[in-house]
Coordinates of C-alpha atoms and ligand atoms in Angstrom, one line a residue:
M235 CA -31.8 5.6 -15.4
T236 CA -30.2 8.6 -14.1
Q237 CA -29.7 8.8 -10.2
P238 CA -29.4 11.8 -8.3
T239 CA -25.7 12.3 -7.3
A240 CA -24.7 13.4 -3.8
F241 CA -23.1 16.4 -5.6
S242 CA -26.4 17.4 -7.3
A243 CA -27.0 20.9 -8.2
A244 CA -28.3 23.4 -5.7
G245 CA -31.9 23.6 -6.2
D246 CA -32.3 20.0 -6.6
T247 CA -34.7 18.7 -3.9
T248 CA -34.2 15.1 -4.4
A249 CA -32.5 13.7 -1.6
P250 CA -29.5 11.5 -2.0
E251 CA -30.0 7.9 -1.0
W252 CA -29.0 6.8 2.3
W253 CA -26.3 4.5 1.0
R254 CA -24.3 7.4 -0.6
S255 CA -23.2 8.6 3.0
A256 CA -23.9 5.7 5.2
V257 CA -21.6 4.4 7.6
I258 CA -22.6 0.3 7.5
Y259 CA -21.5 -1.9 10.4
Q260 CA -20.8 -5.5 9.7
I261 CA -22.7 -8.2 11.9
Y262 CA -20.8 -11.3 12.0
P263 CA -23.8 -13.3 13.6
R264 CA -21.9 -16.0 15.1
S265 CA -19.8 -13.8 17.4
F266 CA -21.9 -10.9 18.0
A267 CA -24.5 -11.9 21.0
D268 CA -25.4 -15.2 21.9
A269 CA -29.0 -15.3 23.4
N270 CA -29.5 -19.0 23.8
G271 CA -26.2 -19.6 25.2
D272 CA -24.9 -22.4 22.6
G273 CA -21.6 -20.6 22.1
V274 CA -22.7 -19.2 18.5
G275 CA -24.5 -16.1 18.5
D276 CA -27.8 -15.4 17.1
L277 CA -30.5 -13.2 15.6
A278 CA -32.1 -13.1 19.1
G279 CA -28.7 -11.9 20.4
I280 CA -28.4 -9.1 17.6
A281 CA -31.9 -7.8 18.4
S282 CA -31.1 -8.0 22.3
R283 CA -28.1 -5.8 21.7
M284 CA -29.5 -3.2 19.1
D285 CA -29.0 -0.2 21.4
A286 CA -25.5 -0.7 21.4
L287 CA -25.5 0.0 17.7
E288 CA -28.1 3.0 18.0
N289 CA -25.7 4.5 20.6
L290 CA -22.7 3.8 18.4
G291 CA -24.7 5.6 15.8
V292 CA -24.4 3.5 12.4
D293 CA -26.9 3.9 9.7
A294 CA -27.1 0.4 8.5
V295 CA -25.7 -3.2 9.6
W296 CA -24.8 -5.8 7.0
L297 CA -25.3 -9.4 8.7
S298 CA -23.0 -12.3 7.2
P299 CA -25.0 -15.4 6.4
F300 CA -27.5 -16.8 8.6
M301 CA -29.4 -18.9 6.5
R302 CA -29.4 -22.7 6.5
S303 CA -26.1 -24.3 6.2
P304 CA -23.8 -27.0 7.3
Q305 CA -21.4 -24.4 8.4
K306 CA -18.6 -25.5 6.4
D307 CA -17.3 -22.3 5.5
A308 CA -19.3 -20.1 8.5
G309 CA -22.3 -20.1 6.5
Y310 CA -21.3 -18.9 2.9
D311 CA -22.1 -22.4 2.1
V312 CA -25.9 -22.1 1.9
T313 CA -28.2 -25.0 1.8
D314 CA -31.3 -23.1 1.6
Y315 CA -31.5 -19.6 0.9
K316 CA -34.9 -18.8 1.9
S317 CA -34.4 -19.8 5.4
V318 CA -32.8 -19.2 8.7
D319 CA -30.4 -21.9 10.2
P320 CA -31.8 -23.2 13.5
L321 CA -28.4 -22.0 14.8
F322 CA -29.3 -18.6 14.4
G323 CA -32.9 -18.9 15.2
T324 CA -36.0 -18.4 13.1
L325 CA -37.7 -16.7 10.3
D326 CA -39.8 -14.9 13.2
D327 CA -36.4 -13.9 14.9
F328 CA -35.0 -12.4 11.8
D329 CA -38.4 -10.3 11.4
A330 CA -38.1 -9.3 14.9
M331 CA -34.4 -8.0 14.7
L332 CA -35.3 -6.3 11.5
A333 CA -38.1 -4.4 13.4
S334 CA -36.1 -3.5 16.2
A335 CA -33.4 -2.0 13.6
H336 CA -35.8 -0.3 11.9
Q337 CA -37.4 1.2 14.7
R338 CA -33.9 2.9 15.6
G339 CA -33.6 4.2 12.0
I340 CA -31.2 1.3 11.3
K341 CA -31.2 -0.2 7.8
V342 CA -30.5 -4.1 7.3
I343 CA -28.3 -5.5 4.5
V344 CA -28.3 -9.2 4.1
D345 CA -25.7 -11.3 2.5
L346 CA -26.4 -13.2 -0.8
V347 CA -24.1 -16.0 -1.8
P348 CA -24.6 -16.7 -5.4
N349 CA -21.5 -18.0 -6.8
H350 CA -21.7 -21.4 -5.4
S351 CA -24.3 -23.2 -2.7
S352 CA -23.4 -25.8 -0.1
D353 CA -23.2 -29.5 -1.4
T354 CA -26.3 -30.1 0.9
H355 CA -28.3 -27.8 -1.3
E356 CA -31.3 -29.9 -2.9
W357 CA -30.1 -28.6 -6.4
F358 CA -26.9 -30.5 -5.9
I359 CA -28.3 -33.3 -4.3
E360 CA -30.6 -33.8 -7.1
A361 CA -27.2 -33.3 -9.7
L362 CA -25.3 -36.0 -8.1
A363 CA -28.0 -38.1 -8.2
A364 CA -28.8 -37.8 -11.9
A365 CA -26.8 -38.6 -15.0
P366 CA -24.1 -36.3 -16.5
G367 CA -25.6 -34.2 -19.1
S368 CA -28.9 -33.9 -17.3
S369 CA -30.8 -30.8 -16.4
E370 CA -29.9 -31.4 -12.8
R371 CA -26.2 -31.4 -13.4
G372 CA -26.6 -28.2 -15.7
R373 CA -27.3 -26.0 -12.7
Y374 CA -23.6 -26.8 -11.7
L375 CA -20.3 -26.9 -13.5
F376 CA -19.7 -30.6 -14.0
R377 CA -17.0 -31.7 -16.2
D378 CA -15.2 -34.9 -17.8
G379 CA -11.7 -35.2 -16.4
K380 CA -8.7 -35.2 -18.6
G381 CA -6.2 -38.1 -18.9
E382 CA -7.2 -41.7 -20.2
N383 CA -9.8 -42.6 -17.9
G384 CA -10.8 -38.9 -16.6
E385 CA -8.6 -39.2 -13.7
L386 CA -7.1 -35.5 -13.7
P387 CA -9.0 -32.5 -13.2
P388 CA -10.7 -30.7 -16.1
N389 CA -8.3 -28.1 -16.0
N390 CA -5.7 -26.6 -13.4
W391 CA -7.6 -24.0 -11.4
E392 CA -6.8 -23.7 -7.9
S393 CA -9.4 -23.1 -4.9
V394 CA -8.9 -19.8 -3.3
F395 CA -8.7 -21.9 0.4
G396 CA -5.9 -24.2 -1.3
G397 CA -5.8 -27.3 -3.4
P398 CA -7.6 -28.1 -6.7
A399 CA -10.8 -26.3 -7.4
W400 CA -12.3 -29.7 -8.8
T401 CA -13.5 -32.5 -7.1
R402 CA -14.3 -36.0 -8.7
T403 CA -17.7 -37.5 -7.8
T404 CA -18.5 -41.4 -7.7
N405 CA -21.2 -42.8 -10.2
P406 CA -23.9 -44.7 -8.2
D407 CA -22.3 -48.0 -9.2
G408 CA -19.0 -46.8 -7.3
T409 CA -16.9 -45.9 -10.4
P410 CA -15.5 -42.5 -10.7
G411 CA -17.3 -40.0 -12.3
E412 CA -17.5 -36.4 -13.7
W413 CA -15.8 -33.8 -11.9
F414 CA -17.4 -30.5 -10.2
L415 CA -16.0 -27.1 -10.0
H416 CA -15.8 -25.5 -6.6
L417 CA -13.9 -22.2 -6.6
F418 CA -13.8 -22.3 -2.8
D419 CA -14.3 -25.4 -0.4
S420 CA -15.2 -29.1 -1.8
T421 CA -18.2 -28.4 -0.1
Q422 CA -19.4 -25.2 -2.1
P423 CA -20.2 -26.3 -5.7
D424 CA -20.2 -23.5 -8.2
F425 CA -23.3 -22.6 -9.8
D426 CA -23.5 -22.5 -13.8
W427 CA -24.9 -18.8 -14.4
T428 CA -25.3 -19.1 -17.9
N429 CA -28.2 -21.6 -16.9
P430 CA -31.7 -19.3 -16.7
E431 CA -33.0 -21.6 -13.9
V432 CA -30.2 -20.4 -11.6
R433 CA -31.0 -16.9 -12.6
E434 CA -34.7 -17.4 -11.9
M435 CA -33.8 -18.9 -8.6
F436 CA -32.1 -16.1 -7.5
R437 CA -34.5 -13.3 -8.5
G438 CA -36.9 -15.5 -6.0
V439 CA -34.4 -15.2 -3.4
L440 CA -34.0 -11.4 -3.8
R441 CA -37.6 -11.1 -3.9
F442 CA -38.2 -13.0 -0.5
W443 CA -36.0 -11.1 1.7
L444 CA -37.1 -7.8 0.0
D445 CA -40.4 -8.8 0.9
R446 CA -39.6 -9.1 4.6
G447 CA -38.3 -5.7 4.3
V448 CA -34.7 -5.7 3.8
D449 CA -32.8 -2.9 2.6
G450 CA -30.3 -4.4 0.5
F451 CA -27.9 -7.1 0.0
R452 CA -24.1 -7.2 0.5
V453 CA -23.3 -9.7 -2.7
D454 CA -20.4 -12.6 -2.1
V455 CA -17.8 -13.0 -4.7
A456 CA -19.8 -10.7 -7.0
H457 CA -16.7 -10.9 -9.5
G458 CA -16.7 -14.7 -9.8
M459 CA -20.3 -16.0 -11.3
I460 CA -19.2 -16.1 -14.9
K461 CA -16.1 -18.1 -15.9
A462 CA -14.4 -17.9 -19.2
E463 CA -16.0 -19.8 -21.9
G464 CA -14.1 -23.3 -22.2
L465 CA -12.7 -23.0 -18.9
P466 CA -9.1 -22.4 -19.9
D467 CA -6.1 -23.3 -17.7
Y468 CA -4.8 -20.5 -15.9
T469 CA -2.0 -20.2 -13.7
P470 CA -2.4 -17.1 -11.4
N471 CA 0.2 -14.3 -11.0
P472 CA 1.7 -14.7 -7.6
G473 CA 1.3 -11.1 -6.7
G474 CA -2.5 -11.2 -7.5
G475 CA -3.8 -12.7 -4.3
S476 CA -6.2 -15.4 -4.0
M477 CA -9.3 -13.7 -4.9
G478 CA -8.0 -11.8 -7.8
G479 CA -6.8 -8.5 -7.0
D480 CA -3.9 -7.2 -9.2
D481 CA -4.1 -10.2 -11.5
F482 CA -5.7 -9.6 -14.9
E483 CA -8.1 -11.6 -17.1
V484 CA -8.3 -14.1 -14.9
P485 CA -10.8 -16.6 -16.6
Y486 CA -12.9 -17.1 -13.3
W487 CA -12.9 -13.3 -12.0
G488 CA -14.0 -10.3 -13.1
Q489 CA -15.6 -11.7 -16.4
E490 CA -17.9 -9.5 -18.6
G491 CA -21.1 -11.7 -18.2
V492 CA -21.6 -10.8 -14.6
H493 CA -22.6 -7.2 -15.4
E494 CA -25.8 -8.7 -17.2
I495 CA -26.8 -10.4 -14.0
Y496 CA -26.3 -7.1 -11.9
R497 CA -28.5 -5.2 -14.3
D498 CA -31.0 -7.8 -13.9
W499 CA -30.9 -7.3 -10.1
H500 CA -30.9 -3.7 -10.3
K501 CA -34.5 -3.9 -12.0
V502 CA -35.7 -6.3 -9.5
L503 CA -34.5 -3.8 -6.4
A504 CA -36.0 -1.1 -8.5
E505 CA -39.6 -2.7 -8.2
Y506 CA -39.5 -1.9 -4.6
E507 CA -40.4 1.1 -2.6
G508 CA -37.5 3.2 -1.0
D509 CA -33.7 3.1 -1.6
R510 CA -32.4 -0.8 -1.7
V511 CA -28.8 -1.2 -2.2
L512 CA -26.4 -3.9 -3.7
A513 CA -23.0 -3.9 -2.5
A514 CA -20.4 -5.7 -4.4
E515 CA -17.7 -8.0 -3.0
A516 CA -15.5 -7.6 -6.0
W517 CA -11.4 -8.0 -5.4
I518 CA -10.8 -6.0 -8.7
N519 CA -8.0 -3.9 -9.7
P520 CA -7.4 -1.4 -10.7
L521 CA -10.4 0.9 -9.1
S522 CA -11.5 2.0 -12.6
K523 CA -12.2 -1.6 -13.6
M524 CA -13.9 -2.1 -10.4
A525 CA -16.1 0.6 -10.8
K526 CA -17.7 -1.2 -13.7
W527 CA -19.7 -2.8 -10.9
V528 CA -21.3 0.2 -10.0
R529 CA -22.5 1.8 -13.1
P530 CA -25.8 3.6 -12.7
D531 CA -28.0 0.4 -13.9
E532 CA -25.6 -2.2 -11.9
M533 CA -25.1 -2.5 -8.2
H534 CA -24.8 0.6 -6.0
Q535 CA -21.5 0.3 -4.2
A536 CA -18.4 -1.9 -4.3
F537 CA -16.1 -2.6 -1.1
N538 CA -13.0 -0.7 -1.7
F539 CA -10.4 -3.3 -1.4
P540 CA -7.4 -1.4 -2.9
Y541 CA -7.7 1.2 0.1
L542 CA -8.2 -1.8 2.7
E543 CA -4.9 -3.0 1.7
T544 CA -2.9 0.7 1.9
A545 CA -0.8 1.0 4.8
W546 CA -1.0 3.7 7.0
D547 CA 1.5 6.0 5.0
A548 CA 0.7 9.2 3.7
Q549 CA 2.5 8.8 0.2
A550 CA 0.4 5.4 -0.3
L551 CA -2.9 6.9 1.1
R552 CA -3.4 10.3 -0.8
P553 CA -3.2 8.3 -4.6
V554 CA -5.9 5.6 -3.4
I555 CA -8.0 8.3 -2.4
D556 CA -7.8 10.1 -5.3
E557 CA -8.1 7.1 -7.7
S558 CA -11.2 6.1 -5.6
L559 CA -13.0 9.2 -5.8
E560 CA -12.3 9.6 -9.3
A561 CA -13.1 6.1 -10.4
F562 CA -16.5 5.9 -8.5
G563 CA -17.3 9.3 -9.0
A564 CA -17.1 9.0 -13.1
V565 CA -19.9 6.5 -12.9
G566 CA -21.9 8.4 -10.4
A567 CA -21.3 6.0 -7.4
P568 CA -20.1 7.1 -4.1
A569 CA -16.4 6.1 -3.1
T570 CA -16.6 3.6 -0.4
W571 CA -14.0 3.0 2.6
V572 CA -13.2 -0.1 4.9
L573 CA -10.3 -1.2 7.0
S574 CA -11.7 -4.6 8.2
N575 CA -13.8 -7.5 7.5
H576 CA -14.6 -11.1 8.7
D577 CA -11.8 -12.2 5.8
V578 CA -8.5 -10.1 6.7
V579 CA -6.4 -9.7 9.8
R580 CA -8.1 -7.0 12.0
H581 CA -6.5 -3.7 11.3
A582 CA -5.6 -3.0 15.0
S583 CA -2.9 -6.0 14.2
R584 CA -2.5 -5.7 10.4
L585 CA -1.4 -2.0 10.4
A586 CA 1.5 -2.9 13.0
L587 CA 2.8 -5.9 11.1
T588 CA 6.5 -5.5 10.6
A589 CA 6.8 -8.2 7.8
E590 CA 4.8 -8.9 4.7
N591 CA 1.8 -11.3 5.1
P592 CA -0.4 -12.2 2.1
Q593 CA -3.5 -11.0 2.0
G594 CA -6.2 -13.6 3.5
H595 CA -3.7 -15.9 4.8
G596 CA -4.2 -14.8 8.5
I597 CA -1.7 -14.7 11.2
G598 CA -0.8 -17.2 13.9
P599 CA 2.0 -17.7 16.4
K600 CA 4.3 -19.0 13.8
S601 CA 3.7 -15.5 11.2
P602 CA 6.6 -13.5 10.5
G603 CA 6.7 -10.0 12.1
Q604 CA 4.2 -10.3 14.9
P605 CA 2.1 -7.0 15.3
M606 CA 2.9 -5.0 18.4
R607 CA -0.4 -4.2 20.1
E608 CA 0.2 -0.7 21.3
V609 CA 1.4 0.5 18.0
G610 CA -1.4 -1.4 16.0
L611 CA -4.0 0.3 18.1
Q612 CA -2.7 3.6 18.0
R613 CA -2.4 3.2 14.3
A614 CA -6.0 1.6 14.0
R615 CA -7.4 4.7 15.9
A616 CA -5.7 6.9 13.8
A617 CA -6.6 5.1 10.4
S618 CA -10.2 4.7 11.5
A619 CA -10.5 8.6 12.4
F620 CA -9.0 9.6 9.1
M621 CA -11.3 7.0 7.1
L622 CA -14.5 8.2 8.8
A623 CA -14.0 11.7 7.6
L624 CA -14.0 10.8 4.0
P625 CA -17.2 11.3 1.8
G626 CA -18.9 8.3 0.7
G627 CA -20.1 5.2 2.2
A628 CA -17.8 3.6 5.4
Y629 CA -18.0 0.2 6.2
M630 CA -17.1 -1.0 9.9
Y631 CA -16.5 -4.8 10.9
Q632 CA -17.7 -5.5 14.5
G633 CA -15.1 -5.1 17.2
E634 CA -12.9 -2.2 15.3
E635 CA -15.0 0.1 17.6
L636 CA -13.4 -1.6 20.5
G637 CA -10.2 -1.7 18.9
L638 CA -9.8 -5.1 19.0
P639 CA -6.9 -7.0 18.0
E640 CA -6.5 -10.1 15.7
V641 CA -6.5 -13.4 18.2
I642 CA -3.5 -14.8 17.3
N643 CA -2.7 -17.6 19.7
L644 CA -5.8 -19.6 19.0
P645 CA -5.1 -23.3 19.7
D646 CA -4.6 -25.2 16.3
E647 CA -7.5 -27.5 17.6
A648 CA -10.0 -24.6 17.9
R649 CA -9.2 -23.3 14.3
Q650 CA -12.4 -23.8 12.0
D651 CA -11.5 -22.0 8.7
P652 CA -11.4 -24.3 5.8
T653 CA -8.5 -22.5 4.6
W654 CA -6.5 -23.8 7.7
F655 CA -7.5 -27.4 6.6
R656 CA -7.0 -27.3 3.1
T657 CA -3.6 -26.1 3.4
N658 CA -2.6 -28.5 6.2
G659 CA -1.9 -25.6 8.5
E660 CA 0.2 -23.6 6.2
R661 CA -1.9 -20.8 6.1
Y662 CA -3.7 -19.7 9.3
G663 CA -7.0 -18.3 7.6
R664 CA -9.5 -15.7 9.0
D665 CA -10.4 -17.3 12.7
G666 CA -8.4 -14.9 14.4
C667 CA -10.5 -11.8 13.3
R668 CA -13.9 -13.6 13.9
V669 CA -13.7 -14.4 17.7
P670 CA -16.9 -13.3 19.6
L671 CA -17.1 -9.9 20.9
P672 CA -16.6 -8.9 24.8
W673 CA -19.4 -6.6 26.1
E674 CA -19.1 -6.7 29.8
P675 CA -15.5 -7.3 31.9
G676 CA -15.3 -9.8 34.1
T677 CA -18.3 -11.8 33.3
T678 CA -18.8 -14.9 31.8
A679 CA -17.8 -15.0 28.3
Y680 CA -17.5 -11.3 28.6
G681 CA -21.1 -11.3 28.3
F682 CA -21.3 -12.6 24.8
N683 CA -23.5 -15.2 26.7
T684 CA -24.2 -16.3 30.1
T685 CA -23.0 -20.0 29.6
G686 CA -19.4 -19.4 28.8
E687 CA -19.4 -21.1 25.5
S688 CA -17.9 -19.7 22.7
W689 CA -17.2 -21.4 19.2
L690 CA -13.8 -19.9 19.3
P691 CA -12.1 -19.4 22.5
Q692 CA -11.7 -15.7 23.8
P693 CA -8.4 -14.7 24.9
E694 CA -8.2 -13.8 28.8
D695 CA -6.9 -10.2 28.5
W696 CA -10.0 -8.8 27.1
D697 CA -11.6 -6.8 29.9
D698 CA -10.4 -3.7 28.9
Y699 CA -11.7 -4.3 25.1
S700 CA -15.1 -4.7 26.4
R701 CA -18.0 -2.5 25.1
A702 CA -19.1 -1.5 29.0
A703 CA -15.4 -0.9 30.2
Q704 CA -15.3 1.8 27.3
Q705 CA -18.8 3.1 27.0
G706 CA -18.6 6.9 27.9
V707 CA -15.0 6.6 29.0
A708 CA -13.4 9.8 27.5
G709 CA -10.4 8.7 25.3
S710 CA -11.7 4.8 25.0
T711 CA -11.7 3.6 21.4
L712 CA -15.4 3.2 21.4
T713 CA -15.8 6.9 22.3
L714 CA -13.6 8.1 19.4
Y715 CA -15.7 5.9 17.0
T716 CA -18.8 7.3 18.6
T717 CA -17.8 10.9 18.3
A718 CA -16.7 10.6 14.9
L719 CA -20.1 9.0 13.8
E720 CA -21.9 11.9 15.6
L721 CA -19.7 14.7 14.2
R722 CA -20.0 12.9 10.8
K723 CA -23.7 12.7 10.5
R724 CA -24.3 16.5 12.1
L725 CA -21.5 17.8 9.6
D726 CA -22.7 15.8 6.7
L727 CA -19.2 14.7 5.9
G728 CA -20.6 11.5 4.1
L729 CA -21.8 13.9 1.2
G730 CA -18.8 16.4 1.2
S731 CA -15.7 16.2 -1.0
V732 CA -11.8 16.2 -0.4
T733 CA -9.7 19.3 -0.8
W734 CA -6.0 18.2 -0.3
I735 CA -3.9 20.4 2.1
E736 CA -0.5 20.8 0.0
N737 CA 2.9 21.2 1.3
L738 CA 2.7 19.2 4.3
P739 CA 5.8 17.1 4.9
E740 CA 5.8 13.6 3.5
T741 CA 4.7 11.8 6.5
M742 CA 1.6 13.7 6.7
I743 CA -1.7 13.9 5.1
G744 CA -4.3 16.7 5.2
F745 CA -7.6 17.5 3.7
R746 CA -10.6 19.7 4.0
N747 CA -14.2 18.1 3.7
G748 CA -16.7 21.0 4.4
D749 CA -16.2 22.6 7.6
I750 CA -13.3 20.3 8.8
I751 CA -9.6 19.7 8.2
V752 CA -8.4 16.4 9.0
L753 CA -4.5 16.0 9.5
G754 CA -3.1 12.7 9.8
N755 CA 0.5 12.0 11.1
T756 CA 1.6 8.8 9.6
A757 CA 5.4 8.9 11.0
T758 CA 6.0 7.6 14.3
T759 CA 7.5 10.9 15.1
D760 CA 5.7 14.2 16.5
W761 CA 4.7 17.0 14.1
E762 CA 4.6 20.6 15.3
I763 CA 1.0 22.1 14.2
P764 CA 1.8 25.3 12.1
A765 CA 0.5 28.2 13.9
E766 CA -2.4 29.1 11.5
L767 CA -3.8 25.6 12.1
A768 CA -3.0 25.0 15.6
E769 CA -5.4 27.9 16.5
L770 CA -8.4 26.0 15.0
P771 CA -10.5 24.2 17.6
V772 CA -9.9 20.4 17.7
L773 CA -13.0 18.4 17.2
L774 CA -11.8 14.8 17.2
A775 CA -8.3 13.3 18.0
S776 CA -7.4 9.5 17.8
T777 CA -4.8 10.1 20.9
T778 CA -4.0 12.7 23.6
I779 CA -2.8 16.2 22.0
A780 CA -0.7 18.5 24.1
G781 CA 0.0 22.0 22.9
N782 CA 0.7 22.3 19.4
T783 CA 2.2 18.8 19.0
L784 CA 0.5 16.0 16.6
P785 CA 1.8 13.0 17.9
G786 CA 3.1 10.0 15.6
D787 CA 0.7 7.5 14.2
A788 CA -2.4 10.2 15.1
T789 CA -5.3 11.9 13.3
I790 CA -7.1 15.0 14.2
W791 CA -10.0 16.7 13.0
L792 CA -10.0 20.5 13.2
Q793 CA -12.8 22.9 12.8
A794 CA -12.2 24.8 9.8
Ligands
GLC1051 C1 -16.4 -14.2 0.4 C2 -16.7 -14.2 2.0 C3 -15.9 -15.1 2.5 C4 -16.2 -16.7 2.0 C5 -16.2 -16.6 0.5 C6 -16.6 -17.8 -0.1 O1 -15.1 -13.7 0.1 O2 -16.4 -12.9 2.2 O3 -15.8 -15.3 4.0 O4 -15.4 -17.6 2.4 O5 -16.7 -15.8 0.0 O6 -18.2 -17.8 0.0

C-alpha cells in the first residue's frame, strides 16, 4: 500500500495524515491531575484539565497505561487489556475523557503493552496452575532450568530492571518447577508471540479500543516481542544500554519476526476510518535499522531515541538530524523528535549533567555531576525551541512545557520504580521524572488535587513552575511552548524540510524550514548575529535577546 507523503507533488489533493506533522503530548495519568483526591491522577482529572492542553495547542495526547493492573511497574504490567483500573476510573470516564479531547480536536493515543502481561493476568494464573507442556503454559515462555536439578536459569539473560530475567515456579506439591522469562520485573512474564492465540488476543485488544474511538496506539517495547530461536545465552555490550540501543544482534531485541506482527496490526487499523496511528517504542540503533519499524505496511512512527540521547551540541545534533530525515524519509515515514518521557531524566536536568549518567538509570542525591538548575532550564528551553521547528512528529512529555526539572531528592522510602528495588538502590530509576504536576501556586498539592495526597512527594519549591504562574506570562517556559506550537502550526513547519545554514561557528547550528530560520547557540558564550540575519524579525526566542547578540544556550526563530 502506498501512503501519501508529506512531500507529495503539487496537485496531489490528498491531505497528509495528521500524525505526520503532529505534536503529541504524553500524559502520565498517575501524575497529571487527580479528581478523586486519592493521590494518584485519574481519567476524570485529565478530562477536567483538557482546556490546558487545548490552550497549549497540542494535536494529540498519548496516555501511559490506565488498564487494570497491580501497578508493580506503574501500569506497564497489565491484568486486563480491555478495562480501566479503578485507580484511574471507569470505562465511562475513559469515554468522557475521549469525547472531551475530540471535541477540542485533540486526538487520543493509548499505550499498548504486548511484550508481557502482569502475573495477575488470567492467562498467567492459568499457566501456573497448569502442567508443564500444557497449552496454558504455551502462551508464555516457560522453560526447564539448567543444572542437575534444573536449579539454574535456562539462560544468562538479565532483566532490564536488573537481576536475572528468569524466575522459577513452584509446583502444586511444593517442589521447584519450570522457569518463566521476564525481560522486566518478575511480575511481568513475557508472552510467547509465536503462539497464534497470543496474536488473536491482541487483535481483539486493538479492536476494543479502536471501536471506542481511539486514534492509535503507542506500542511498548516494540522491539522485544520475538526472541531468537533456542533462547541462546547473550552477554550485553556494556555500551548498549539496558533496552538495546547500540547493541547489535541481541537475541531478545529487534528480531526480524516482530515485523510480521506489525504488518498484521497495520491491517487491523486500516479497517477503521480516519488515520489511526501505531507508534513504536523501539530502542534500536542505527536509525536506518529502526526505520524498518515504520515501513509503509508496518507502524507509522517510531520514537527517535538517538535524538533524545544527543547532547545540546551543534556538532552532535546535525548528523543525528540528517540521519533521522534520511532514514525515516527512505521508507516514506516522517521523522520524529523527542527530548523527554516517563523513562528518562527530564531534559531540564539531563542537559546540565556534568558527568556521564547511564541512560535510564535515573539520578538521585548520590549521583555524580549533579545538574545545575538554571543552566538546565536555559538549555532545555533552547533545545525544545529547536526541536519544535523541525519537520515531522514531535513528542512532548507532560511538565516539560513548565520547564520541570528531575526531582532528585526523593526520600528513599518514597521511591516506587522496580529498578530501585531490583538493584538494591544502586540505580535510582525513573521516579524523579514522574512526580505529579503543579497546576496552581500556593495551593494544596499545587492543585494536582484538593487533598494534598500525592503518590510521590512534590518538592516544596514548585510554585513558580506551576501552570497558573506561567500562563500568559511573557518569557515563561509555558509561553515559549505555546508560542512555538502556534507558529509551528500556522507556518506548517511540521510538513516542512530542513536546509542547513552553512559556515556557522562550530558551536552554532542553523537551518531554514519554510519561512523561518532557526539558530541555536550550543556554546555557553554569546554569538554576534551577522548583519544580514540580525535585520530579520524575531518570531521566537528561548531567552531574552538584547541587540544583535544571541546568548549562549539559546535558540531563536527568525522570519526568513
Ligand atoms: C517501556 C515503558 C517503561 C516500562 C517498560 C516495561 O520501556 O516505557 O515505562 O517500564 O516498557 O513495560
